[in-house]
Short mmCIF file of C-alpha atoms and ligand atoms in Angstrom, two decimals:
data_model
loop_
_atom_site.label_atom_id
_atom_site.label_comp_id
_atom_site.label_asym_id
_atom_site.label_seq_id
_atom_site.Cartn_x
_atom_site.Cartn_y
_atom_site.Cartn_z
CA MET Y 1 7.12 -32.83 -5.39
CA LEU Y 2 7.52 -30.21 -8.12
CA ILE Y 3 8.00 -30.18 -11.88
CA ASP Y 4 9.22 -27.26 -13.94
CA SER Y 5 7.15 -27.84 -17.07
CA HIS Y 6 8.96 -25.20 -19.14
CA ALA Y 7 12.61 -24.18 -18.73
CA HIS Y 8 15.39 -23.20 -21.11
CA LEU Y 9 18.39 -24.83 -19.45
CA GLU Y 10 20.04 -25.20 -22.86
CA MET Y 11 20.39 -21.42 -23.20
CA SER Y 12 23.81 -19.79 -22.86
CA GLU Y 13 22.72 -18.00 -19.66
CA PHE Y 14 23.36 -21.36 -17.92
CA ASP Y 15 26.61 -22.29 -19.66
CA HIS Y 16 28.81 -21.29 -16.72
CA ASP Y 17 26.90 -23.01 -13.89
CA ARG Y 18 24.34 -25.42 -15.37
CA ARG Y 19 25.33 -28.31 -13.10
CA ASP Y 20 24.86 -26.16 -9.97
CA VAL Y 21 21.48 -24.92 -11.22
CA ILE Y 22 20.29 -28.50 -11.77
CA GLY Y 23 21.67 -29.51 -8.36
CA ARG Y 24 19.76 -26.69 -6.66
CA ALA Y 25 16.56 -27.77 -8.41
CA LEU Y 26 16.98 -31.32 -7.07
CA SER Y 27 17.64 -29.98 -3.55
CA ALA Y 28 14.48 -27.85 -3.79
CA GLY Y 29 12.39 -30.95 -4.58
CA VAL Y 30 12.08 -30.47 -8.34
CA GLU Y 31 11.58 -33.99 -9.65
CA TYR Y 32 11.64 -33.25 -13.39
CA ILE Y 33 12.56 -30.35 -15.64
CA ILE Y 34 11.28 -30.01 -19.20
CA THR Y 35 13.81 -28.02 -21.19
CA VAL Y 36 12.26 -26.45 -24.25
CA GLY Y 37 13.97 -25.94 -27.62
CA THR Y 38 13.40 -22.73 -29.56
CA ASN Y 39 15.50 -23.27 -32.70
CA LEU Y 40 17.49 -26.06 -34.34
CA GLU Y 41 20.73 -25.53 -32.43
CA LEU Y 42 19.06 -25.10 -29.03
CA SER Y 43 16.77 -28.08 -29.65
CA GLN Y 44 19.87 -30.22 -30.23
CA LYS Y 45 21.36 -28.84 -27.03
CA ALA Y 46 18.13 -29.61 -25.12
CA ILE Y 47 18.30 -33.23 -26.31
CA SER Y 48 21.94 -33.52 -25.20
CA LEU Y 49 21.00 -32.26 -21.74
CA ALA Y 50 18.15 -34.76 -21.50
CA ALA Y 51 20.58 -37.53 -22.44
CA GLU Y 52 22.96 -36.41 -19.71
CA TYR Y 53 20.48 -36.04 -16.82
CA ASP Y 54 17.83 -38.56 -15.74
CA ASN Y 55 15.51 -35.83 -14.44
CA ILE Y 56 15.52 -33.72 -17.62
CA PHE Y 57 13.28 -34.19 -20.65
CA ALA Y 58 13.49 -32.20 -23.88
CA THR Y 59 11.20 -30.68 -26.47
CA VAL Y 60 12.09 -29.40 -29.94
CA GLY Y 61 10.69 -26.68 -32.16
CA ILE Y 62 11.13 -23.31 -33.83
CA HIS Y 63 9.97 -20.35 -31.72
CA PRO Y 64 8.05 -17.62 -33.59
CA HIS Y 65 11.04 -15.27 -33.08
CA ASP Y 66 13.14 -17.75 -35.07
CA ALA Y 67 10.53 -18.44 -37.75
CA ALA Y 68 12.17 -16.18 -40.35
CA ALA Y 69 15.13 -18.57 -40.69
CA ALA Y 70 13.02 -21.76 -40.78
CA ASP Y 71 13.36 -23.19 -44.28
CA ASP Y 72 12.45 -26.70 -45.51
CA GLU Y 73 15.80 -28.15 -44.49
CA ILE Y 74 15.60 -26.79 -40.93
CA LEU Y 75 12.07 -28.12 -40.50
CA ARG Y 76 13.19 -31.51 -41.81
CA GLN Y 77 16.02 -31.62 -39.27
CA ILE Y 78 13.74 -30.54 -36.41
CA LYS Y 79 11.36 -33.32 -37.36
CA GLU Y 80 14.21 -35.83 -37.12
CA LEU Y 81 15.12 -34.49 -33.68
CA ALA Y 82 11.50 -34.81 -32.58
CA ARG Y 83 11.82 -38.61 -32.93
CA GLN Y 84 14.69 -38.82 -30.43
CA PRO Y 85 14.19 -40.56 -27.10
CA LYS Y 86 13.30 -38.24 -24.22
CA VAL Y 87 11.64 -35.73 -26.55
CA VAL Y 88 8.24 -35.42 -24.90
CA ALA Y 89 6.57 -32.62 -26.87
CA TYR Y 90 6.81 -30.38 -29.91
CA GLY Y 91 7.47 -26.71 -29.15
CA GLU Y 92 7.65 -24.06 -28.35
CA ILE Y 93 5.75 -22.92 -31.39
CA GLY Y 94 3.17 -20.23 -32.04
CA LEU Y 95 2.77 -16.56 -32.83
CA ASP Y 96 4.29 -13.45 -31.28
CA PHE Y 97 2.69 -10.32 -32.69
CA PHE Y 98 3.97 -8.25 -29.75
CA ARG Y 99 7.56 -8.19 -30.88
CA ASN Y 100 7.18 -9.36 -34.51
CA ILE Y 101 10.84 -10.35 -34.66
CA SER Y 102 9.89 -12.60 -37.60
CA PRO Y 103 7.38 -11.33 -40.19
CA PRO Y 104 3.81 -12.24 -39.10
CA GLN Y 105 3.02 -14.12 -42.31
CA LYS Y 106 6.15 -16.26 -41.94
CA GLN Y 107 5.25 -16.97 -38.29
CA VAL Y 108 1.83 -18.22 -39.37
CA GLU Y 109 3.34 -20.48 -42.05
CA VAL Y 110 5.98 -21.98 -39.72
CA PHE Y 111 3.47 -22.49 -36.88
CA SER Y 112 1.10 -24.27 -39.21
CA ARG Y 113 3.78 -26.54 -40.69
CA GLN Y 114 5.07 -27.45 -37.24
CA MET Y 115 1.61 -28.37 -36.01
CA GLU Y 116 1.42 -30.74 -38.98
CA ILE Y 117 4.69 -32.35 -37.89
CA ALA Y 118 3.51 -32.65 -34.28
CA ARG Y 119 0.29 -34.22 -35.45
CA GLU Y 120 2.08 -36.69 -37.67
CA LEU Y 121 4.41 -37.70 -34.81
CA ASN Y 122 1.54 -37.69 -32.29
CA LEU Y 123 3.32 -35.29 -29.92
CA PRO Y 124 1.60 -32.76 -27.63
CA ILE Y 125 2.38 -29.14 -28.49
CA ILE Y 126 3.75 -26.28 -26.40
CA ILE Y 127 2.25 -23.00 -27.56
CA HIS Y 128 3.75 -19.53 -27.36
CA ASP Y 129 1.07 -16.89 -27.85
CA ARG Y 130 1.72 -13.21 -27.41
CA ASP Y 131 -0.78 -10.67 -28.69
CA ALA Y 132 -2.12 -13.26 -31.11
CA HIS Y 133 -4.88 -14.93 -29.07
CA GLU Y 134 -7.59 -15.15 -31.69
CA GLN Y 135 -5.40 -16.37 -34.50
CA VAL Y 136 -3.58 -18.91 -32.33
CA LEU Y 137 -6.87 -20.32 -31.03
CA ARG Y 138 -8.29 -20.54 -34.55
CA MET Y 139 -5.18 -22.26 -35.93
CA VAL Y 140 -5.03 -24.74 -33.04
CA GLU Y 141 -8.69 -25.52 -33.46
CA GLU Y 142 -8.21 -26.12 -37.19
CA SER Y 143 -5.11 -28.27 -36.64
CA GLY Y 144 -7.16 -30.97 -34.96
CA ILE Y 145 -4.56 -31.26 -32.18
CA ARG Y 146 -6.23 -31.66 -28.79
CA ARG Y 147 -3.23 -32.21 -26.53
CA GLY Y 148 -0.80 -29.56 -25.34
CA VAL Y 149 -0.25 -26.51 -23.21
CA PHE Y 150 -0.51 -22.75 -23.58
CA HIS Y 151 2.77 -21.75 -21.97
CA CYS Y 152 3.12 -18.46 -20.05
CA PHE Y 153 -0.59 -18.01 -20.44
CA SER Y 154 -1.34 -14.35 -21.22
CA GLY Y 155 -5.04 -14.44 -22.08
CA ASP Y 156 -7.99 -13.82 -19.78
CA ALA Y 157 -10.18 -16.32 -17.93
CA LYS Y 158 -12.60 -16.52 -20.85
CA MET Y 159 -9.84 -17.53 -23.24
CA ALA Y 160 -8.46 -20.01 -20.69
CA LYS Y 161 -11.84 -21.73 -20.68
CA LYS Y 162 -11.71 -22.04 -24.48
CA CYS Y 163 -8.22 -23.57 -24.30
CA VAL Y 164 -9.30 -26.06 -21.65
CA ASP Y 165 -12.36 -26.97 -23.72
CA LEU Y 166 -9.99 -27.70 -26.63
CA GLY Y 167 -8.10 -30.17 -24.40
CA PHE Y 168 -5.20 -27.91 -23.48
CA TYR Y 169 -3.50 -27.12 -20.19
CA ILE Y 170 -2.83 -23.61 -18.92
CA SER Y 171 0.73 -23.00 -17.71
CA ILE Y 172 1.33 -20.42 -15.00
CA PRO Y 173 4.70 -18.63 -14.86
CA GLY Y 174 6.41 -16.62 -12.11
CA THR Y 175 4.71 -13.40 -13.19
CA VAL Y 176 1.74 -14.52 -11.06
CA THR Y 177 3.81 -13.44 -8.03
CA PHE Y 178 4.04 -9.84 -9.23
CA ASP Y 179 1.98 -7.12 -7.52
CA LYS Y 180 -0.11 -6.10 -10.52
CA ALA Y 181 -0.90 -9.58 -11.81
CA LYS Y 182 -4.67 -9.17 -11.88
CA LYS Y 183 -5.40 -10.96 -15.16
CA ILE Y 184 -3.30 -14.04 -14.42
CA THR Y 185 -4.68 -14.15 -10.85
CA ASP Y 186 -8.16 -14.20 -12.32
CA VAL Y 187 -7.12 -17.06 -14.63
CA VAL Y 188 -5.74 -19.06 -11.67
CA GLU Y 189 -8.97 -18.50 -9.74
CA ASN Y 190 -11.11 -19.73 -12.61
CA VAL Y 191 -9.18 -22.63 -14.13
CA PRO Y 192 -9.68 -25.93 -12.24
CA LEU Y 193 -6.48 -27.33 -10.72
CA GLU Y 194 -6.56 -30.36 -13.03
CA TYR Y 195 -5.78 -28.10 -16.02
CA ILE Y 196 -2.93 -26.11 -14.49
CA LEU Y 197 0.81 -26.57 -15.05
CA LEU Y 198 3.59 -24.59 -13.39
CA GLU Y 199 6.67 -23.27 -15.18
CA THR Y 200 9.64 -20.99 -14.73
CA ASP Y 201 10.43 -20.18 -18.40
CA CYS Y 202 13.91 -19.64 -16.95
CA PRO Y 203 16.17 -17.71 -17.47
CA TYR Y 204 13.19 -15.34 -17.95
CA LEU Y 205 10.19 -14.26 -15.83
CA THR Y 206 11.79 -14.60 -12.40
CA PRO Y 207 9.24 -14.77 -9.56
CA VAL Y 208 9.25 -12.63 -6.43
CA PRO Y 209 11.39 -12.63 -4.25
CA TYR Y 210 14.13 -13.06 -6.90
CA ARG Y 211 12.61 -10.71 -9.46
CA GLY Y 212 15.36 -8.95 -11.42
CA LYS Y 213 17.78 -11.90 -11.16
CA ARG Y 214 18.20 -14.77 -13.58
CA ASN Y 215 15.42 -17.32 -13.13
CA GLU Y 216 16.08 -21.05 -12.48
CA PRO Y 217 13.99 -24.21 -11.89
CA SER Y 218 14.40 -24.20 -8.07
CA PHE Y 219 12.37 -20.94 -7.97
CA ILE Y 220 9.24 -22.82 -9.14
CA VAL Y 221 8.34 -23.29 -5.48
CA HIS Y 222 7.45 -19.57 -5.24
CA THR Y 223 5.07 -19.82 -8.18
CA SER Y 224 3.51 -22.90 -6.62
CA LYS Y 225 3.02 -21.09 -3.31
CA LYS Y 226 1.39 -18.09 -5.00
CA VAL Y 227 -1.01 -20.26 -7.00
CA ALA Y 228 -1.87 -22.10 -3.78
CA GLN Y 229 -2.54 -18.83 -1.99
CA ILE Y 230 -4.89 -17.70 -4.76
CA LYS Y 231 -6.72 -21.03 -4.66
CA SER Y 232 -6.68 -21.25 -0.83
CA LEU Y 233 -5.01 -24.65 -0.89
CA PRO Y 234 -1.85 -26.09 0.72
CA TRP Y 235 1.03 -25.41 -1.68
CA GLN Y 236 2.12 -29.06 -1.63
CA ASP Y 237 -1.29 -30.04 -3.02
CA VAL Y 238 -0.94 -27.55 -5.85
CA ALA Y 239 2.61 -28.70 -6.58
CA ARG Y 240 1.53 -32.35 -6.66
CA ALA Y 241 -1.51 -31.72 -8.86
CA ALA Y 242 0.49 -29.64 -11.34
CA ALA Y 243 3.22 -32.29 -11.38
CA ASP Y 244 0.65 -35.03 -12.03
CA ASN Y 245 -0.85 -32.96 -14.86
CA THR Y 246 2.59 -32.48 -16.39
CA LYS Y 247 3.35 -36.21 -16.19
CA LYS Y 248 0.04 -37.00 -17.84
CA LEU Y 249 0.52 -34.48 -20.65
CA PHE Y 250 4.10 -35.46 -21.47
CA GLY Y 251 3.82 -39.16 -20.64
CA LEU Y 252 6.50 -39.06 -17.93
CA LYS Y 253 6.92 -42.07 -15.70
CA ASN Y 254 5.54 -41.82 -12.18
NI1 NI N 301 9.83 -20.39 -23.26
#
């Protein structure tokens, strides 16, 4: 039993073969896929997909890359979408000071306003943090939200401990399968299994042995096997624990 806790099936990379991709995930034993919105249009598309497929749930939010365009009206519409059935979390939201596609100050404002919405609607949050560890941690702490996940975790083991202490899960992507993945390996070693989620972040971050190709939910099995190897556990145990954690966080039925 596997769950892909963070995919982007709504993205145009899957427009030509989405049904096949979802079929392959089912054949590979992927029970649920959480497809994660990153702007207004893609959040709507994520909700449509969740309405179409029993095994897909959606989340809505404005990604830090898209923060520049997020005005009052867009945030109001996203908030409406967040009330739809099958929306299980708010995100992905956060800060990305690596690429700074949106101005940093605007990212901070939009992240803060979206955490307020999530808090009001009592939804867990999905956090995107790239080169912004300290500020993200501080803002999350101040928000009062104690339920969510740091997706594609990029901090060190010390930061992971802080996130777990705040009530958050640590999500491990396919990059853990790469040769020079020392930091994330260290995180996997140190974070107890009950705080770990697994994700593809597809179409991005494709695990070995498919590195270089488009990623898809069926490839989550390779991430699960690598995490299991690091933790010296059977991979099915890791898959089941991560799936149980995901169900608990997002309130999915068992
Ligand atoms: Ni993502």
